[in-house]
XYZ file of C-alpha atoms in Angstrom:
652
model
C 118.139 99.956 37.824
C 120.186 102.317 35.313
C 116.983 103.542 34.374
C 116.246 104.054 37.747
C 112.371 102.447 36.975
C 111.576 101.131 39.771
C 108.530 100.013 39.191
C 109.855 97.795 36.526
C 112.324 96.769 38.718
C 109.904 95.665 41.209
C 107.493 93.983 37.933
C 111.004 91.884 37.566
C 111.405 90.612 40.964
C 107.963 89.327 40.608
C 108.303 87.469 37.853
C 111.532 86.170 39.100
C 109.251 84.954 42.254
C 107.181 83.202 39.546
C 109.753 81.004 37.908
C 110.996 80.224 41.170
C 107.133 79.305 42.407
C 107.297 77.274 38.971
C 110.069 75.064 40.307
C 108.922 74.803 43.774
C 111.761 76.443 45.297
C 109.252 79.163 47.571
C 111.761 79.921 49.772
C 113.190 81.851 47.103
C 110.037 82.806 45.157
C 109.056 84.272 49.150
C 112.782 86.551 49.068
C 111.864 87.713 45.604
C 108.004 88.721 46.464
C 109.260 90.366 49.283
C 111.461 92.516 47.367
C 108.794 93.038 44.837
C 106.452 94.521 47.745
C 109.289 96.607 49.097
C 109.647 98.336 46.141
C 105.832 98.645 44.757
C 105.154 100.120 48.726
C 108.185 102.887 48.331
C 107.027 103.997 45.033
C 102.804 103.591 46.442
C 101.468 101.675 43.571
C 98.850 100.188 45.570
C 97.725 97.908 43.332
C 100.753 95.612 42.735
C 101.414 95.921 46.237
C 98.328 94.090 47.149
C 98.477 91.514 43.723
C 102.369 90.760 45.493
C 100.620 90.699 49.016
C 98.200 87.504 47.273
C 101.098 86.031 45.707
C 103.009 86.000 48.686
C 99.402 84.534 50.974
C 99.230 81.800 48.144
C 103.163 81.071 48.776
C 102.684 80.735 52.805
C 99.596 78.779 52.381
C 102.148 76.535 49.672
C 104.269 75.853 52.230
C 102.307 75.481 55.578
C 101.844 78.457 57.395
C 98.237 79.033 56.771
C 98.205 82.130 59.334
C 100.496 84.249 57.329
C 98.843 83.020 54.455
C 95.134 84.174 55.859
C 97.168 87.793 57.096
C 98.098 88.659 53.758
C 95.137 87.495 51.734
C 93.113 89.376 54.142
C 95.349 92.752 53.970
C 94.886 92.424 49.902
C 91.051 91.763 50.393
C 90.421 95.201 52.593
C 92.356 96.954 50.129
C 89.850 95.437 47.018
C 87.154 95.653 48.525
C 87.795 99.731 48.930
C 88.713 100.053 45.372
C 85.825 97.383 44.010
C 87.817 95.277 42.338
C 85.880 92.352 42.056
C 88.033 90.248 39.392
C 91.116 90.252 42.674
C 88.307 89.552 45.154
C 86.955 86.795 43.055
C 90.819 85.390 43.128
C 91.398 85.933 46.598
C 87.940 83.943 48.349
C 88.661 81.342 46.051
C 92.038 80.960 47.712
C 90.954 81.471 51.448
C 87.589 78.822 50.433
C 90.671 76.369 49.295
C 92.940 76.896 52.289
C 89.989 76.808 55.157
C 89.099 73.451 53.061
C 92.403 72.105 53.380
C 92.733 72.848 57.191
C 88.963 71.604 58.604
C 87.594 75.013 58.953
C 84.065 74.327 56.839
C 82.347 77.101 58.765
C 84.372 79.544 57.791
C 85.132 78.017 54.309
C 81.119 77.889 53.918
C 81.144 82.123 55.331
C 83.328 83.424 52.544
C 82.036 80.284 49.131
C 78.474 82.095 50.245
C 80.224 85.793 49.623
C 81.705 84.279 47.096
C 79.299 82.940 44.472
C 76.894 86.471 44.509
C 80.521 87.986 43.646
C 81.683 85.286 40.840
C 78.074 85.575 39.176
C 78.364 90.158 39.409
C 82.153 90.054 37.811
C 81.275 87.776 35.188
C 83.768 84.602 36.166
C 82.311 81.951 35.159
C 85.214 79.370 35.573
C 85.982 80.489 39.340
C 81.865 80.221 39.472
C 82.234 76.748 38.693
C 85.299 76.180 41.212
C 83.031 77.895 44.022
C 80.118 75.547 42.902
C 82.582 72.825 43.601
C 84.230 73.530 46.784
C 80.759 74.413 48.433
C 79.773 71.325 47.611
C 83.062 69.457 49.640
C 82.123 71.616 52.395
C 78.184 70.421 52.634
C 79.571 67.007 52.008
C 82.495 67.316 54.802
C 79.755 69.250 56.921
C 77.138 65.772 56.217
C 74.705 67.843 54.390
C 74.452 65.540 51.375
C 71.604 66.898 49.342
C 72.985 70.533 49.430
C 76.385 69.195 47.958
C 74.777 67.335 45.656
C 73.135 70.123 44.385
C 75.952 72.065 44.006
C 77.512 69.573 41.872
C 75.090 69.533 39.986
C 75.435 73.423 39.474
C 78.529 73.460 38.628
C 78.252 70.445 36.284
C 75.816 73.057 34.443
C 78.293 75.654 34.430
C 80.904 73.565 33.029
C 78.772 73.194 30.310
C 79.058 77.053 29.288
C 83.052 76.887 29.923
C 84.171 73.491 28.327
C 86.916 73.784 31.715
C 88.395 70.304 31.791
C 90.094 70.670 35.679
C 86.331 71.306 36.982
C 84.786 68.601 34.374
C 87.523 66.571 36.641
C 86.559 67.750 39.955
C 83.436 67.625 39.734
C 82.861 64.425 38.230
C 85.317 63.220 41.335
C 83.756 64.650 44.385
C 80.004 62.798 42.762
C 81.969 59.690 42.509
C 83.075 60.234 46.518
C 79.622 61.413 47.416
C 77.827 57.817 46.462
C 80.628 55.857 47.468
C 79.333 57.721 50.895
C 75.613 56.703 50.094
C 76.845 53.424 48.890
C 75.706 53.886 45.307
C 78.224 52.162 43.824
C 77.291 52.110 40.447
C 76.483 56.035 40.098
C 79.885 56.418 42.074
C 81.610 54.344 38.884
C 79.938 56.342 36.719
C 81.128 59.827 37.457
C 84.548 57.831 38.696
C 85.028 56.702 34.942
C 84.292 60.547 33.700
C 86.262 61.870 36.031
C 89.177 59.749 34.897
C 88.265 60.785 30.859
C 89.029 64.235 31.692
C 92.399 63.433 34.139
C 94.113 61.554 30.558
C 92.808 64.336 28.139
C 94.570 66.760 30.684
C 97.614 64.560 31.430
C 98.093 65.667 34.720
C 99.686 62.716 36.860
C 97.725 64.162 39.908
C 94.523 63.654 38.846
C 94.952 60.529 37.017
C 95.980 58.874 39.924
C 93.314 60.208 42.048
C 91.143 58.796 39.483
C 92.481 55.566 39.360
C 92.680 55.366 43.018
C 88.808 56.030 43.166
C 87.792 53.276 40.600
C 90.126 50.709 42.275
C 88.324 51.599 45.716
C 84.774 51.364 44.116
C 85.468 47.721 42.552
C 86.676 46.673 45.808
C 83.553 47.349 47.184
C 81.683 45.858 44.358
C 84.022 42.721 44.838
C 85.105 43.060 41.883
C 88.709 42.315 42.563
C 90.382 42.062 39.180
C 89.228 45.685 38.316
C 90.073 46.780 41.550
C 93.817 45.440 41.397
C 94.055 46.694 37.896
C 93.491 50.300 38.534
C 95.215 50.294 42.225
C 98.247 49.052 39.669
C 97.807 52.522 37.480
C 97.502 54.417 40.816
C 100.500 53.181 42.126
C 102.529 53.630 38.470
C 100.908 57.428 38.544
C 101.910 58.006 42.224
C 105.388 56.880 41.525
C 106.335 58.645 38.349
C 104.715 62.292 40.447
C 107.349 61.371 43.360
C 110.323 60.851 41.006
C 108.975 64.035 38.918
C 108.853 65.960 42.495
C 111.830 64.980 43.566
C 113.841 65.970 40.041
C 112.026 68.973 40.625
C 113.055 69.928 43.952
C 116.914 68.639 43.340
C 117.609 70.658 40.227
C 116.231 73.606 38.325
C 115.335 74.507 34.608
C 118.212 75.830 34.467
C 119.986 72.591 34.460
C 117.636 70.279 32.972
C 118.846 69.952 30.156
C 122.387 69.031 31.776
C 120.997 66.353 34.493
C 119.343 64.322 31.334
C 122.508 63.658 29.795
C 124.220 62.934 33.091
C 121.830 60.643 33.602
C 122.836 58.517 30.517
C 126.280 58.711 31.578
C 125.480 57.290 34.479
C 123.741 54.520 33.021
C 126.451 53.814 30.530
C 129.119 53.788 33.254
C 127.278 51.435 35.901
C 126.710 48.683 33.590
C 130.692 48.885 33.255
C 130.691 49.268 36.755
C 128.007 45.926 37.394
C 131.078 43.686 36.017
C 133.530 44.982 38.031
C 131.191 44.935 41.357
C 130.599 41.275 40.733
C 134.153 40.198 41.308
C 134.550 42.449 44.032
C 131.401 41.084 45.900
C 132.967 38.741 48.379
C 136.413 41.560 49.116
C 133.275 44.035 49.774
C 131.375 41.868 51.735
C 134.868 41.018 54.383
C 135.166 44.886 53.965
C 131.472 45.596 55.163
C 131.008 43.198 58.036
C 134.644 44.583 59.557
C 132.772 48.407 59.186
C 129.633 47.218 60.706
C 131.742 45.243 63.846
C 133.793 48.439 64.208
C 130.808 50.655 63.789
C 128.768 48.583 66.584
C 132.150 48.672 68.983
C 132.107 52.368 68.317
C 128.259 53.163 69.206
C 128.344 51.006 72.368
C 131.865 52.913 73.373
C 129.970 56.060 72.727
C 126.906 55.492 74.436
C 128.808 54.727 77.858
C 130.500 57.661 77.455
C 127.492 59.765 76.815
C 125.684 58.101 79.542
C 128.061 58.703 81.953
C 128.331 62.066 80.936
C 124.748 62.467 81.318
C 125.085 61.361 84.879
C 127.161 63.962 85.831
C 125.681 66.680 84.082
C 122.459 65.873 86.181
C 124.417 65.486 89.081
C 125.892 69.258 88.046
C 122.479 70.398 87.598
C 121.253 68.849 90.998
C 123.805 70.174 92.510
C 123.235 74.139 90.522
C 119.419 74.217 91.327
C 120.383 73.064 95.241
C 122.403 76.244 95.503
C 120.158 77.915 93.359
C 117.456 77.388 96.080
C 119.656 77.787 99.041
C 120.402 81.271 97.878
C 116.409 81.879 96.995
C 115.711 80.575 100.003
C 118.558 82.806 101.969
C 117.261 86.230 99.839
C 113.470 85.180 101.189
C 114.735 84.997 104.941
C 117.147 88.310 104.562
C 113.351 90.072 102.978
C 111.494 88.396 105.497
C 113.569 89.446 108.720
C 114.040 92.955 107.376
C 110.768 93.394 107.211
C 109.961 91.920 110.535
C 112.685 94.400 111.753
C 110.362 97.189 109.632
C 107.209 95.795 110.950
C 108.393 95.884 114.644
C 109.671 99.628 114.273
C 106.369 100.718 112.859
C 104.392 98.947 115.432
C 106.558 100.671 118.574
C 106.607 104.227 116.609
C 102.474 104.108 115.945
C 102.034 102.673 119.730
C 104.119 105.620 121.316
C 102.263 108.163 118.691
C 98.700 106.889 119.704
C 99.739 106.920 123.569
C 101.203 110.259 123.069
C 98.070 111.429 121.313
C 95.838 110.033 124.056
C 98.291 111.544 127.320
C 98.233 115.275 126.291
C 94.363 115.209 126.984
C 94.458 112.954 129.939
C 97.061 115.622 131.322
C 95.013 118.087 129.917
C 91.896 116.648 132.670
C 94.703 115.790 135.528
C 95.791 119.326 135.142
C 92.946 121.477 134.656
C 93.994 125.318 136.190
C 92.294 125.922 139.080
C 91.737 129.532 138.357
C 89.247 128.488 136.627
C 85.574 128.580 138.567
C 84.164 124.879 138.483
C 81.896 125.615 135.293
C 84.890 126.163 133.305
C 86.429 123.448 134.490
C 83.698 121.396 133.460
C 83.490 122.868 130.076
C 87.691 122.759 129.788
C 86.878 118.652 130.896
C 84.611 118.444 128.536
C 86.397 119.385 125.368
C 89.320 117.213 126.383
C 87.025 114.326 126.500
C 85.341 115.030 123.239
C 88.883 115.563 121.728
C 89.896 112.056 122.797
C 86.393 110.809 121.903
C 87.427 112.124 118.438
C 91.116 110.149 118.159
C 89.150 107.325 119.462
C 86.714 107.760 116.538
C 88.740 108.345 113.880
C 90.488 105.058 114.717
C 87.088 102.794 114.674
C 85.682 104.373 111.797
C 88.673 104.274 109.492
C 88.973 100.502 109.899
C 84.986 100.133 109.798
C 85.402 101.995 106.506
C 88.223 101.379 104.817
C 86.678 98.518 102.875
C 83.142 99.885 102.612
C 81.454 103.125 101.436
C 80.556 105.656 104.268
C 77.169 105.886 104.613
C 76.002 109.911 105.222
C 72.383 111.387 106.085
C 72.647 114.344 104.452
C 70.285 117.921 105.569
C 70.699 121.396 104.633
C 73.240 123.099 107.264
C 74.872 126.667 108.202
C 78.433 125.615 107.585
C 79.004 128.563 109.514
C 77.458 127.082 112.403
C 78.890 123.764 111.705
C 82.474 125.557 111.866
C 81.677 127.802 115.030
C 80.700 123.944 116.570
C 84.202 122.582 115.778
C 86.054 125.680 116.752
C 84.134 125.943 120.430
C 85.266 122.276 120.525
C 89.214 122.808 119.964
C 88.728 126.460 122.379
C 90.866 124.911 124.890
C 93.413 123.989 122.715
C 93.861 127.416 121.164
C 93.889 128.924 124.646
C 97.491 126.386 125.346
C 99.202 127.977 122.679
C 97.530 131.273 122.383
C 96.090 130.775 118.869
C 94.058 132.931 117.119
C 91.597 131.544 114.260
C 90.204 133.872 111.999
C 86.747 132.281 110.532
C 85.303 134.344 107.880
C 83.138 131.867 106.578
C 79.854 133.696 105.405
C 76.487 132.838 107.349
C 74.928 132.878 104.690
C 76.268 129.827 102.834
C 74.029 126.414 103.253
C 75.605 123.124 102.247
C 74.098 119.902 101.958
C 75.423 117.817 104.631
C 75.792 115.549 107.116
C 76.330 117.745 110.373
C 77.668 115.297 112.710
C 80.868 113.790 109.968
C 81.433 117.350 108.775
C 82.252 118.950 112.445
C 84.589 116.120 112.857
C 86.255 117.225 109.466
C 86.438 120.775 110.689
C 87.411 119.638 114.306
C 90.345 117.349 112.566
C 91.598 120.066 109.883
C 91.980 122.410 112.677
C 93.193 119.704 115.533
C 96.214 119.386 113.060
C 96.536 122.974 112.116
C 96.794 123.792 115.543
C 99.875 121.163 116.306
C 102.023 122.704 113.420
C 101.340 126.548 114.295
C 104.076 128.127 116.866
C 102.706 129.659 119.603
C 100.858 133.260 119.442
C 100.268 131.807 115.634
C 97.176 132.243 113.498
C 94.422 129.881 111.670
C 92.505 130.703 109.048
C 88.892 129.644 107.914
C 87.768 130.486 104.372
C 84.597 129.714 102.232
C 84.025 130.569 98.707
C 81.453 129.413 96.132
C 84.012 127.914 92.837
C 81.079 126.495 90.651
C 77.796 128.341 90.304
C 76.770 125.768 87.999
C 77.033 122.999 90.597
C 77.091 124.980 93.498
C 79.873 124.079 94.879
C 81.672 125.556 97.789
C 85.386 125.402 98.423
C 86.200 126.042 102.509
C 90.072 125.776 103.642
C 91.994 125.733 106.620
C 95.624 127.469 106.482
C 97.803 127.421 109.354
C 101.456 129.628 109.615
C 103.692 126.715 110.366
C 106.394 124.958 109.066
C 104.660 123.536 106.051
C 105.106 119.883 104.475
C 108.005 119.180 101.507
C 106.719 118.340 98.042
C 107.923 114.896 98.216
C 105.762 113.914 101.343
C 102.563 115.522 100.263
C 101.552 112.380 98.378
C 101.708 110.988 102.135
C 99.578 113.094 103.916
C 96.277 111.474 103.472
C 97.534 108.119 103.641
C 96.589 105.646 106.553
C 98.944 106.642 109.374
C 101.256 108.585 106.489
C 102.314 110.819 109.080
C 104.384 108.316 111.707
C 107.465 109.535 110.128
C 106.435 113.009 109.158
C 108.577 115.865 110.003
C 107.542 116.318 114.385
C 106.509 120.047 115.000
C 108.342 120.061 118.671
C 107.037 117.556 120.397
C 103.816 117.086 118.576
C 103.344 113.285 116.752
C 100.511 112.136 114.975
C 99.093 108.944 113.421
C 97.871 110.333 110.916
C 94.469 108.897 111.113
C 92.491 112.231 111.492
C 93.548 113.312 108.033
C 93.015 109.779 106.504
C 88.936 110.010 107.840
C 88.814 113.460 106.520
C 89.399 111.863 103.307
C 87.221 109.197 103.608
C 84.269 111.496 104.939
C 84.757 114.482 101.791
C 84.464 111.730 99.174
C 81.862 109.837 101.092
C 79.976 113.791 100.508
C 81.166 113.388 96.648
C 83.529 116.450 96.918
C 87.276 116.798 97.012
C 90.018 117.138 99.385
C 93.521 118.400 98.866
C 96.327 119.786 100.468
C 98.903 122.825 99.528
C 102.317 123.691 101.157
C 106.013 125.542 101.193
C 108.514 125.023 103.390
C 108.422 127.489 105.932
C 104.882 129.050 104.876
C 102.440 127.221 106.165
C 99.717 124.528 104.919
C 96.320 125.202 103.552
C 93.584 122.001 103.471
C 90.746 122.496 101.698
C 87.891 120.254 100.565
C 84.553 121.336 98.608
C 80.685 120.209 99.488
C 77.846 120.522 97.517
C 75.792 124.050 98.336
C 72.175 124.087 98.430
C 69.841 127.202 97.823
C 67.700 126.531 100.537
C 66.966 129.416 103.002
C 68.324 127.690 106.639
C 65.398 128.403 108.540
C 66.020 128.940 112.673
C 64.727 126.267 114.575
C 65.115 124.311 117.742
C 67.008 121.406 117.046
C 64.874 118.200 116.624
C 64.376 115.306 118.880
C 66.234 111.881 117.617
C 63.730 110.247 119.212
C 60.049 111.335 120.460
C 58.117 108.455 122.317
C 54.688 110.077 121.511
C 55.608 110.764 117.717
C 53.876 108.783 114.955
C 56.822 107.645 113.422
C 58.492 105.731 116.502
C 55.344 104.943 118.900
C 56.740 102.832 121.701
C 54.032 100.751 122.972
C 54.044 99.571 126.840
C 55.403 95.867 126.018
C 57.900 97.975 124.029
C 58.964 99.834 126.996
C 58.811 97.676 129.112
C 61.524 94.920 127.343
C 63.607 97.823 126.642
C 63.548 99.042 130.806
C 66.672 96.798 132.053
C 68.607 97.984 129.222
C 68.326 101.811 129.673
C 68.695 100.843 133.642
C 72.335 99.876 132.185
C 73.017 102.423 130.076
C 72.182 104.954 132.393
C 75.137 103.859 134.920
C 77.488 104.125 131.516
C 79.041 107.421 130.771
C 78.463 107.913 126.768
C 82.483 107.665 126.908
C 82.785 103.953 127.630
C 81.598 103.110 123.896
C 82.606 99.319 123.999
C 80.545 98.615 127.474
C 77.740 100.464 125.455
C 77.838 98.193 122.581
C 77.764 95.111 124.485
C 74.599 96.572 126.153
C 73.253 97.059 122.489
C 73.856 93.564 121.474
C 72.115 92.233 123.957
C 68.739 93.671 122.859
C 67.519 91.481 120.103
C 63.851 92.021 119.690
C 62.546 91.768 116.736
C 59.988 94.646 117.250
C 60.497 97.499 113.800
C 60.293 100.229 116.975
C 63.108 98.608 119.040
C 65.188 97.777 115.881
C 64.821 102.029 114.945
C 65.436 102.955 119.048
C 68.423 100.420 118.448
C 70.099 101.814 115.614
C 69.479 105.767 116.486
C 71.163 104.293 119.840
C 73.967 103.468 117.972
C 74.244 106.493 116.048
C 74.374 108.850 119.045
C 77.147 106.363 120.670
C 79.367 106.780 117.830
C 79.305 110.067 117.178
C 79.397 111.302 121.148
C 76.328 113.114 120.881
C 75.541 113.816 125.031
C 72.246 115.201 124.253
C 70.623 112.883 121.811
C 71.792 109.624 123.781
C 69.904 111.566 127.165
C 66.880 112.070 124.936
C 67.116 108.222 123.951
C 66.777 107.065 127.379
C 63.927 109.464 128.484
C 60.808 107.015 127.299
């Protein structure tokens, strides 16, 4: 630190981790790692951060928790594996082969011995060679693969030869002696059981001596050979004893104080055979003293356990009596939520009936009230829009539900969008004419989108239905078109009315399913909102967009883009739906003749009445292609209104 080295400094706190790992205190070995890494990661010596990161994985897996164990070791083998350092790599699989041993995971232990051994062999380590020989061969043994074990055994019994390594001469020579006890070959077992043992007492390690003693006692039991057996379970037990008492010294005190607890110790000795006299005379004194504690200590337990238990009861009593209030209170919050929004609910249900009544009287008193200064073919034509107009309400309604949960399906041609325009705008005339409107449509005649005719009038019919509700009288509407994407071909068409416009914090509303119930009211204009909402439905359905933009007291501007088409529109007459004598839909007499009652029906039903229609349609159910086609264009020119084409339908 004076030197201000830290590097050093953090080369200290590792070795300080060492001694500690030494004595088996890793808690404290763990606090000195960590300060190791701190430092070596400040200062960015890479490679001593990842030697601390191993130490610190070989400390985790020391003391249980094999997943921090696995994180670090894996952190340090990314980081050698970059820098090809295949000495730290060696290290580092032997360590992860050793802790996936110790925790059952032989498929992955088997995964990283195989990278392993090709890595031991190209970095030269011949005694971790021997080690991966080794614990391959526990895994083909713990996996039942005998042979392969056995071979790699064998292996590393011929490496060992080339290292003179004792601990694998050990190891080895142990997991042979399991592998015949397995095959019951109980004299090879002994055999490699009795080398194994050789090299545990030239080592001296307690550990593997009494593993080696517990072996040979197990394979003379099963060669009922008893004496043996009872001899070497003896030496086992001895060995197991004096590594517990060695452990525990170990854990209680440090090297620190070794020396010190040694001649304690003799103290002790030296003072309790003093003490042994004295206890002797004081035997029966103790004994009175002992059974008066243990009396006293019974009376005490059973006085505490009643008063435990009975405050047990009325803690649960307590807590019986906290979750019933708990769940009176839930259950109170759920009825207050529930009745305010059955209060909600009823609201919305009286405003959207009054707005859909309201929406449906202004025609009707549109039909009640038509001027009689009209002559009676303007009448008929002022009649007529009103009923399309409520046709179109009606429309909206049906379709959005039909499609709200399903894709609109579209039959797409190449159309004038001027014409289609011109067709919604003759539709609406009559409500221009109420509040003296003037729509200026400047949409070029030229431009030919790809389209189906039928859902894009209704757009039109419902961008300018709405413009014309929020424009004050003697106001103007405005129809644009403009190609924005010559690439694509693209055409962008808007409707912009002058009236109040729409705040920025309810434009997110607009398109929304009946978003407009509590809209701002343009006099006494109200709207479900519906229109809008199929507009929505239909643009997308065409794979263009549809978006709104408004100021407060500046009007509103829809617009929505459809794919353009460089086809020339050619002039024509307008095609039959359906032609009797046409090769694609050839009614044949039998044909005709089931489908006669049914067009006797529909032709005492005005086009208007569309759920008496549909319960006319149902009843057909022949299963004749040319019915099924006459059917479904049937349909068609019921939904969409179309006067002409459901006259054509019944003319066979």
């Amino acid at each position: 630190k004076e030197l201000n080295n830290e590097n050093s400094m953090g080369a200290c706190c590792g070795n300080i981790a060492t001694i500690y790992t030494a004595q088996g205190d890793y808690s404290s070995a763990l606090e000195y790692n960590q300060k190791a890494l701190s430092i070596f990661e400040k200062v960015g010596n890479k490679d001593y951060t990842h030697l601390v990161r191993q130490n610190i994985g070989h400390l985790y897996y020391k003391m249980g928790d094999n997943d921090k164990a696995l994180s670090h070791y894996f952190e340090a083998v990314e980081y050698y594996t970059k820098t090809n350092n295949n000495i730290r790599l060696v290290l580092l699989y032997q360590n992860i082969v050793a802790l996936y041993i110790a925790i059952d995971e032989d498929s992955l232990a088997l995964d990283y011995s195989e990278r392993l051994i090709p890595l031991c062999k190209s970095a030269g380590a011949k005694q971790e060679l021997t080690n991966a020989y080794i614990n391959l061969g526990i895994i083909q043994r713990n996996l039942g693969n005998s042979d392969l074990a056995k071979k790699n055994y064998i292996k590393a019994l011929s490496a060992i030869e080339k290292t003179d390594d004792l601990y694998a001469n050990w190891s080895v020579n142990y997991s042979l002696a399991q592998l015949y006890i397995d095959e019951k070959k109980y004299n090879m077992a002994l055999d490699y059981a009795y080398k194994s043992n050789e090299s545990a007492i030239i080592m001296g390690r307690l550990s593997e001596k009494a593993q080696s003693a517990q072996i040979l006692s197990h394979i003379y039991k099963k060669m009922n050979n008893y004496k043996k057996a009872y001899d070497y379970y003896v030496i086992f037990k001895t060995t197991k004893d004096s590594i517990l008492n060695e452990s525990n010294i170990k854990e209680i005190t440090n090297l620190e104080n070794q020396y010190k607890f040694d001649k304690e110790k003799e103290a002790i000795a030296t003072e309790q055979a003093k003490k042994d006299a004295i206890q002797a005379e004081e035997l029966k004194r103790q004994k009175v003293v002992r059974n008066s504690f243990i009396i006293g200590f019974v009376l005490m337990i059973v006085f505490a356990f009643i008063i435990f238990r009975n405050l047990a009861q009325k803690r649960k009593a307590n807590r019986l009596l906290a979750e019933q209030k708990e769940e009176i209170e839930t259950q109170s919050e759920e009825l207050k939520t529930t009745n305010e929004k059955l209060v909600e609910l009823d609201h919305f249900k009286q405003g959207l009936t009054s707005m859909i009544v309201h929406d449906l009287k202004n025609p009707l008193n549109g039909i009640l009230n038509v001027s009689k200064s009209y002559s009676p073919e303007n009448q008929v034509v002022q009649m007529k829009q009103i009923g399309k107009q409520m046709l179109n309400m009606v429309l909206n309604i049906l379709d959005i539900n039909k499609f709200e949960d399903s894709q609109m399906t579209v039959d797409k041609t190449s159309i004038s969008l001027a014409q289609i325009a011109h067709a919604a705008i003759s539709g609406i005339n009559f409500l221009t004419q109420q509040k003296n409107l003037t729509i200026d449509n400047t949409i070029p005649p030229t431009i030919v989108v790809n389209a189906d005719r039928e859902i894009i009038e209704r757009v039109f019919t419902n961008l300018l239905t709405n413009a014309i509700k929020y424009t004050p009288n003697n106001g103007k509407i405005s129809l644009q078109a403009e190609i924005t994407d010559t690439k694509q071909k693209f055409v962008k068409i808007s409707v912009s009315d002058t009236g109040e416009g729409i705040s920025q914090d309810k434009l997110h509303l607009v398109f929304a399913k009946f978003g407009q119930v509590s809209a701002k009211k343009s006099g006494s204009v109200r709207s479900t909102g519906l229109g809008l909402t199929f507009c929505k439905m239909a643009v997308e359905a065409h794979e263009g967009k549809i978006d709104v933009k408004s100021e407060l007291n500046k009007g509103t501007t829809f617009w929505f883009t459809l794919q353009a088409t460089n086809d020339e529109l050619v002039q024509q007459p307008e095609k039959q739906v359906l032609e009797v004598k046409s090769e694609k839909l050839s009614l044949n007499a039998d044909e005709k003749k089931i489908l006669k009652p049914y067009i006797t029906q529909f032709e005492k039903t005005e086009i208007y009445k569309m759920l008496e229609l549909r319960k006319i349609l149902r009843q057909i159910t022949a299963n004749s292609d040319n019915i099924q086609k006459w059917k479904k264009e049937m349909q068609q020119a019921i939904r969409s209104g179309n006067q002409r084409k459901y006259n054509k339908l019944l003319n066979i």
